[in-house]
Coordinates of C-alpha atoms in Angstrom, one line a residue:
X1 CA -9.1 -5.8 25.2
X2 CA -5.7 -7.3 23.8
X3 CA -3.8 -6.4 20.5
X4 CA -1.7 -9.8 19.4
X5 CA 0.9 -9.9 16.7
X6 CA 1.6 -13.1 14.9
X7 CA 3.6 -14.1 12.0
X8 CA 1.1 -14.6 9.0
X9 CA 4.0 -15.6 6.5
X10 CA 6.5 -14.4 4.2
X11 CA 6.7 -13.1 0.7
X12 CA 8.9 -15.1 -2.0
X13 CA 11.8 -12.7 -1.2
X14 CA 12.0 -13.4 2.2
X15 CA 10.0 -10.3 3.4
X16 CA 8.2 -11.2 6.4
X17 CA 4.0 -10.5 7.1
X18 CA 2.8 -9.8 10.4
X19 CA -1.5 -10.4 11.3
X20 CA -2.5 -8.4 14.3
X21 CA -5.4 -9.5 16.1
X22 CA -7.4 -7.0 18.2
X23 CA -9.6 -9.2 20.6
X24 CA -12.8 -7.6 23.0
X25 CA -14.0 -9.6 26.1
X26 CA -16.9 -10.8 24.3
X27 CA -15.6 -12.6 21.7
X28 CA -15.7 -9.6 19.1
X29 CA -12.4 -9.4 17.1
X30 CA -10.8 -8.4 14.2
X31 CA -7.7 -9.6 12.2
X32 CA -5.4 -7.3 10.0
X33 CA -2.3 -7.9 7.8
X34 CA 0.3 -5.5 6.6
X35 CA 0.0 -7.3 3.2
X36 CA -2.2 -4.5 1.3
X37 CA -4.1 -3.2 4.7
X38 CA -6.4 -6.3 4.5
X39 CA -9.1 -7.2 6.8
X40 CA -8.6 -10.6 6.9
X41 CA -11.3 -11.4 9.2
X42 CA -14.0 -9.8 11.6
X43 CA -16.1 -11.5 14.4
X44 CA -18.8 -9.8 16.1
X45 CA -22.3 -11.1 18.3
X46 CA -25.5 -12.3 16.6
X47 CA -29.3 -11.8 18.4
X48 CA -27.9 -15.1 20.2
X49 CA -24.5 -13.7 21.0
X50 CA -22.6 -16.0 18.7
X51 CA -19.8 -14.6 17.9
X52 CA -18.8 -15.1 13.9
X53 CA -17.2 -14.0 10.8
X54 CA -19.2 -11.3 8.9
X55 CA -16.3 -10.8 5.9
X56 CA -14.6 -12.6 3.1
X57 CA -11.5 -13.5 3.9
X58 CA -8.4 -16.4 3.6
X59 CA -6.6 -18.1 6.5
X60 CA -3.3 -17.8 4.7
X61 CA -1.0 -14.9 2.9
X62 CA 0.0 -17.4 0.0
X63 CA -4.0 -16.9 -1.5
X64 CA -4.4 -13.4 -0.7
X65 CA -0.9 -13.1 -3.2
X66 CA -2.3 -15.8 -5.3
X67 CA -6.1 -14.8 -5.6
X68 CA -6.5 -11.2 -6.5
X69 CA -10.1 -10.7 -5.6
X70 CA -9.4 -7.7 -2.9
X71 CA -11.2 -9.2 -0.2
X72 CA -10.8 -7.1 2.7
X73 CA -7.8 -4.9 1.3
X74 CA -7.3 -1.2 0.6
X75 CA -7.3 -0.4 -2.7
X76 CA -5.6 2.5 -4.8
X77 CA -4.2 5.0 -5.8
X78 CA -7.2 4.4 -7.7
X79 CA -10.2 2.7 -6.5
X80 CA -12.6 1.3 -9.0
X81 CA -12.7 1.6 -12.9
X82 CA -10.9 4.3 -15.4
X83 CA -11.5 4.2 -18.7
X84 CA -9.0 3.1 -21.2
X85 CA -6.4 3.1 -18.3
X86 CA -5.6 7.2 -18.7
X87 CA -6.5 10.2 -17.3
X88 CA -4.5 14.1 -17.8
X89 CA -3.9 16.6 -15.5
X90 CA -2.7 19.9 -16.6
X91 CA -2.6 18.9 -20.7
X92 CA -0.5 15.7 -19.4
X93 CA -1.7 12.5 -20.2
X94 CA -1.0 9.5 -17.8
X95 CA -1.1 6.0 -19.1
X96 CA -2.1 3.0 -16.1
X97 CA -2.1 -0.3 -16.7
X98 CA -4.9 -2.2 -18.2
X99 CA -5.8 -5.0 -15.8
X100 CA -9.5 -5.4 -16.6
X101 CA -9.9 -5.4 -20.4
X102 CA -9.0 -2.0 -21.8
X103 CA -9.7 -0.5 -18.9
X104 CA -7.6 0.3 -15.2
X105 CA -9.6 -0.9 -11.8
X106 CA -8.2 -1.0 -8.7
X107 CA -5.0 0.9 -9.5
X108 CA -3.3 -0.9 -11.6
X109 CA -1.4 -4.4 -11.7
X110 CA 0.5 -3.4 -8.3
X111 CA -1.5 -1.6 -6.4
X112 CA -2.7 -0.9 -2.7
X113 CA -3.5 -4.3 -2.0
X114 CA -0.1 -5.6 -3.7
X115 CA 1.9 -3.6 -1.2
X116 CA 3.8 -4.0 2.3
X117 CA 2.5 -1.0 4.6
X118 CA 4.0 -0.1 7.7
X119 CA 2.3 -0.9 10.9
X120 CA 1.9 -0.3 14.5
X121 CA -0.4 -0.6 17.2
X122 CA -2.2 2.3 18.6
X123 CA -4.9 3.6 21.3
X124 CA -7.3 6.4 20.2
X125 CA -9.8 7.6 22.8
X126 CA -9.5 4.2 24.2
X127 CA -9.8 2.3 21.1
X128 CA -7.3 -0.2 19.8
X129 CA -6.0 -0.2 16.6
X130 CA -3.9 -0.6 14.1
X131 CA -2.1 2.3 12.0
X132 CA -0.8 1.6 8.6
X133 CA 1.5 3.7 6.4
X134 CA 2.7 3.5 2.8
X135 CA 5.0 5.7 0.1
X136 CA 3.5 5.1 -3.1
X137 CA 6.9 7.0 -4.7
X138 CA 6.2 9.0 -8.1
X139 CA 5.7 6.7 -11.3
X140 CA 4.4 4.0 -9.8
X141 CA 1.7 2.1 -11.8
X142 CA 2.4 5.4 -13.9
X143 CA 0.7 7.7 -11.5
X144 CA 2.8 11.0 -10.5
X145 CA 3.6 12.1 -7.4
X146 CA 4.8 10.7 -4.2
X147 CA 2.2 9.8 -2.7
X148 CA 2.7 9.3 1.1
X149 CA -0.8 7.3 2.8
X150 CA -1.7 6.6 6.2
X151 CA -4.6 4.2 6.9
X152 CA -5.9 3.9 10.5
X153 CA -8.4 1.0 11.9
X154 CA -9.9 0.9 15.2
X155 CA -12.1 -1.4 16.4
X156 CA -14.1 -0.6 19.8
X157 CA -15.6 -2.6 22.1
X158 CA -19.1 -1.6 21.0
X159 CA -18.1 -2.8 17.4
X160 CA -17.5 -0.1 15.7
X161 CA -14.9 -0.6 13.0
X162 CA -13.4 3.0 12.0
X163 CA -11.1 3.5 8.7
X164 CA -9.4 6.9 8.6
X165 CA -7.6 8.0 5.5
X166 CA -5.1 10.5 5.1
X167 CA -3.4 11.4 2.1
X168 CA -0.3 14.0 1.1
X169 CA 1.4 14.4 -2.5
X170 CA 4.6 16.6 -3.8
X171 CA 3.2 16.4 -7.1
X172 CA -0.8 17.2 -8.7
X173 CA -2.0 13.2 -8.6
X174 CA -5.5 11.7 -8.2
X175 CA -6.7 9.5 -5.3
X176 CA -9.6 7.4 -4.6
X177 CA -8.9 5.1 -1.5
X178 CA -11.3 2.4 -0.2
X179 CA -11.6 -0.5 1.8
X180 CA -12.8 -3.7 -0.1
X181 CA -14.2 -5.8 2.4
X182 CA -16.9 -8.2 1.3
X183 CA -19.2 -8.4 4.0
X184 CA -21.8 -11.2 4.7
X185 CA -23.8 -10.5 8.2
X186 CA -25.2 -14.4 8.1
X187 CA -22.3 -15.3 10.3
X188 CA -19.3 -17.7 8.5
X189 CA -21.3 -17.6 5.4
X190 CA -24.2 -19.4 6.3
X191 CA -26.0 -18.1 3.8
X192 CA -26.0 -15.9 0.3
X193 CA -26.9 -12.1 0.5
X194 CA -29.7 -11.7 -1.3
X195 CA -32.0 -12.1 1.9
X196 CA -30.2 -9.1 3.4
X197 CA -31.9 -5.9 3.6
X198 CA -30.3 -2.7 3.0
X199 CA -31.0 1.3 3.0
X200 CA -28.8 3.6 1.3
X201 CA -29.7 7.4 1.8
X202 CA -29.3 8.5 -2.1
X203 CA -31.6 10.2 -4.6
X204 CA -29.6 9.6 -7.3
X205 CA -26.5 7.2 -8.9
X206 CA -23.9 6.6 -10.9
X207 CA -25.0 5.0 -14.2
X208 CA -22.5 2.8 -16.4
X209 CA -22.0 2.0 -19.8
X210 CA -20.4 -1.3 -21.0
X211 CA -17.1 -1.9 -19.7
X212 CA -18.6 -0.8 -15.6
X213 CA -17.4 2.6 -17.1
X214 CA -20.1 5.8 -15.8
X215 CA -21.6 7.7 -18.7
X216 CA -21.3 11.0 -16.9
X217 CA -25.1 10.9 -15.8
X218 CA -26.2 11.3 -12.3
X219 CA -29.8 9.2 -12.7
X220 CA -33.1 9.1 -10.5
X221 CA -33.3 6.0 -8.1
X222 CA -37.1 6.6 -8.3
X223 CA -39.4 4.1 -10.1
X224 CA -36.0 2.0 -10.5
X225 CA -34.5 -1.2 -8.8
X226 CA -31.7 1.3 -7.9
X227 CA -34.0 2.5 -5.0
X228 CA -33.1 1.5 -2.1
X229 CA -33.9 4.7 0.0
X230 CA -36.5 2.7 2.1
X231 CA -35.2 -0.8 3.1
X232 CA -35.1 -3.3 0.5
X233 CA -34.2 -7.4 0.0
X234 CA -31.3 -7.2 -2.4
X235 CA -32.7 -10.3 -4.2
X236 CA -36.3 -8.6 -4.6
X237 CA -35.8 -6.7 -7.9
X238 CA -32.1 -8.2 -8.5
X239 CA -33.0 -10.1 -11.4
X240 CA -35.5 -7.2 -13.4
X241 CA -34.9 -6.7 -16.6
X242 CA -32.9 -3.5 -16.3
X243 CA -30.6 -2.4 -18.0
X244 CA -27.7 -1.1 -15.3
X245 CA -29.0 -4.5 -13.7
X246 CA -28.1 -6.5 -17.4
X247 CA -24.7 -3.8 -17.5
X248 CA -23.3 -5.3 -14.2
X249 CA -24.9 -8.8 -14.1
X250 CA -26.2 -7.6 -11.0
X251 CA -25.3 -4.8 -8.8
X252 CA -22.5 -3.0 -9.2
X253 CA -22.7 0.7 -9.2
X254 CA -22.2 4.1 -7.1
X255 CA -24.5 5.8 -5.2
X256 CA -24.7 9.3 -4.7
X257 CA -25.6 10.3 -0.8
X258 CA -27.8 13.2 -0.7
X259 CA -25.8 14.5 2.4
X260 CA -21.9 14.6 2.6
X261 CA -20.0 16.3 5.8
X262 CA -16.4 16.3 6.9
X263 CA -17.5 14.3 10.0
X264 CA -19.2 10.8 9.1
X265 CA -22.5 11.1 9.3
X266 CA -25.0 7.7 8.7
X267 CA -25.6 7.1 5.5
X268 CA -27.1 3.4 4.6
X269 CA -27.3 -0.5 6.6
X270 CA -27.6 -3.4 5.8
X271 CA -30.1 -5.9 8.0
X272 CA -29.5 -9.5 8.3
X273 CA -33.2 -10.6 9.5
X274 CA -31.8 -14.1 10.2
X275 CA -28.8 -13.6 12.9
X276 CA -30.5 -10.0 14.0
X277 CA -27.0 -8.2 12.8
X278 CA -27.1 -5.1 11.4
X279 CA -24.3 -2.5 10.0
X280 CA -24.6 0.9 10.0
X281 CA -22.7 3.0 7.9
X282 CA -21.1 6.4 8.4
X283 CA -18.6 8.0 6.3
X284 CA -17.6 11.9 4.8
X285 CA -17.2 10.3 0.9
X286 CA -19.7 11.4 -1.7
X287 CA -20.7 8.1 -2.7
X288 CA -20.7 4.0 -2.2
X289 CA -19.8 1.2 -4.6
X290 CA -22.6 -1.6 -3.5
X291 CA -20.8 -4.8 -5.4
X292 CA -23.6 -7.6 -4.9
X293 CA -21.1 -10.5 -5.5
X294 CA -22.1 -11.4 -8.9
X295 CA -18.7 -13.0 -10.1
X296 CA -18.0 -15.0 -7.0
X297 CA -18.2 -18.4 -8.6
X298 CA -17.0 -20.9 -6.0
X299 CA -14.0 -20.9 -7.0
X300 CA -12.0 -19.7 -3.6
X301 CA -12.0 -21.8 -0.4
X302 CA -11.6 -18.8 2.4
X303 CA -11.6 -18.3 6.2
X304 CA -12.3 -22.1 7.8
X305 CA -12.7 -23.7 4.3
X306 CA -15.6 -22.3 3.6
X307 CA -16.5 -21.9 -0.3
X308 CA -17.4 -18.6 -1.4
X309 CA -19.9 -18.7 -4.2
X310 CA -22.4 -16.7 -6.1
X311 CA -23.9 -13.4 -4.4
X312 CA -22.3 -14.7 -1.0
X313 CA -20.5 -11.5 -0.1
X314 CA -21.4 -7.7 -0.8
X315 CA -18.9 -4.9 -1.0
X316 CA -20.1 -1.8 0.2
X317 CA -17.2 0.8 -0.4
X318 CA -17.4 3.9 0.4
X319 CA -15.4 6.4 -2.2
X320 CA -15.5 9.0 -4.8
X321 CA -17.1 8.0 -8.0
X322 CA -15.0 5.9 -10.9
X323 CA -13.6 6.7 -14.0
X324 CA -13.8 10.5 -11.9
X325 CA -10.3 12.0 -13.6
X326 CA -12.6 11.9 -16.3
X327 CA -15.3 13.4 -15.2
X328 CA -15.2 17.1 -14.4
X329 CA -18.9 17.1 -13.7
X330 CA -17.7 14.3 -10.6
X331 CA -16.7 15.4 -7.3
X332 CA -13.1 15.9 -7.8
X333 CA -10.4 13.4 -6.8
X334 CA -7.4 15.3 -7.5
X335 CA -4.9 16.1 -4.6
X336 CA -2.5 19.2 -5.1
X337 CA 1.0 19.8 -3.1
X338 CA 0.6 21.0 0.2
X339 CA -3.0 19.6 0.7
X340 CA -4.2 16.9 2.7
X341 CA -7.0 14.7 1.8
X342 CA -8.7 12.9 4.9
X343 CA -11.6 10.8 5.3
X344 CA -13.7 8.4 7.7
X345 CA -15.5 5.9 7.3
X346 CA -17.2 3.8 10.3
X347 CA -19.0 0.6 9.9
X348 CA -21.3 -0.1 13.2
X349 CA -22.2 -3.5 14.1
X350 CA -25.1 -4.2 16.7
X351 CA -28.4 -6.8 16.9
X352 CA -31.6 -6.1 15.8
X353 CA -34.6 -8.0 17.5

């Protein structure tokens, strides 16, 4: 094991980028920038052993500033969608910008992903790593609060990728951090997702009205192409004519998990019968965004040139529900003084025969 620090490039104000690369004896890697806490690339075995990329990514820093799609970045203060941009705590009202139609997603016009965290390289329990630290100072993107985050990734030698979160505030603020890796277990992007299978423990989700926006409704998997508590194709029932299907031209909701801890416990996969790759997924959030690629359109050249088109990456994003500030019925995302909000997620790679 070996943690290497490279150059990745500079902003236009000088402001330099660093990529560290955690490399394992087998091959197995991963590759992390400063620039918004992006995974920029992750290599692990197939049933063969080949080793390959199984996320989204871009060789350079130029179209991560350039391309704001979020591969492989952390995303806040506010992941996903609120509605109309605004939200109050305490009577207040707080305005955020509007970056998708009238509505805020992904924090704003400057958020997470925008930023230049502080890193360093770190051993836990034998684990390399990378931790990752950033002031989000009160008012910006109109959110109150200084909000100070730390964002830890290790990646082991058995492939487990772990992404702590830990989060402190001097002011009442909301918070709903996530990873936004677009995963593809095919290997380089061999192939589109839709032959992938995947499990997600959850009774119940999150529906949405137009705009991606949830109507407040927790809804019955059952009897639905929502279910996927037994494993299912993603492509099998993609194209029904339903109308959360119709809503997100494809996939594009939360689920709820039926079991939440304060340690990670498993709570979905996703099975690539044709490499034999499979990830497991463990976290202590309530719920998961599965994103099903629907507006990749070819558009991006990524890691080794490769074109990423239509359903050819999944985001599986483990979080609190959107549009939640405005949702008292929702599992609450607001973080008082004096508190610390924590949480772990764990993506397990490994080969299934």
């Amino acid at each position: 094991m070996k943690i290497e620090k490279e150059l990745f490039g500079k902003l236009s104000d000088g402001t330099q980028i660093d990529l560290y690369i955690i490399k394992h004896d087998d091959g197995s890697q991963i590759k992390i920038t400063n620039y918004g806490a992006t995974i920029v690339s992750l290599k692990v075995p197939d049933k063969n052993g080949n080793v390959e990329d199984v996320v989204l990514g871009f060789d350079k820093l130029d179209d991560y500033i350039n391309i704001r799609n979020f591969y492989g970045c952390v995303v806040g203060r506010l992941g996903n969608r609120l509605a109309n941009g605004k939200f109050s705590i305490d009577s207040v009202e707080y305005n955020i910008p509007q970056n998708e139609g009238a509505n805020s997603l992904h924090g704003g016009v400057n958020g997470f992903d925008r930023m230049v965290w502080e890193a360093e390289q770190i051993i836990e329990e034998n684990n390399p790593g990378i931790k990752l630290h950033y002031l989000s100072k009160d008012g910006e993107e109109g959110y109150p609060g200084n909000l100070d985050v730390t964002v830890k990734y290790t990646f082991s030698d058995n492939h487990e990728l772990r992404i702590e979160y830990k989060v402190t505030t001097d002011k009442p603020t909301v918070k709903n951090i996530t990873n936004h890796s677009y995963f593809n277990l095919s290997g380089n992007v061999k192939y589109d997702i839709l032959n992938h299978e995947l499990q997600l423990y959850a009774d119940k989700f999150v529906p949405v009205r137009e705009g991606l926006i949830p109507t407040g409704e927790l809804r019955d998997v059952k009897n639905t192409p929502m279910d996927f508590r037994t494993p299912h194709k993603i492509g099998e029932r993609i194209n029904e004519d339903y109308e959360q299907l119709k809503l997100g031209l494809g996939y594009d909701q939360t689920w709820v998990f039926n079991e939440i801890s304060d340690k990670p416990i498993l709570n979905g996969s996703v099975y690539d019968p044709r490499s034999g790759r499979l990830m497991e997924i463990f976290t202590t959030e309530p719920g998961i965004q599965f994103y099903s690629g629907n507006f990749l359109d070819g558009s991006h050249a990524g890691l080794n040139g490769v074109v990423y088109k239509h359903r050819e990456g999944m985001c599986l994003q483990t979080q609190h529900f959107p549009d939640s500030p405005n949702h008292p019925e929702f599992p609450s995302v607001l973080l008082l003084p004096g508190k610390v909000y924590s949480s772990v997620t764990m993506y397990k790679f490994s080969v299934k025969l």
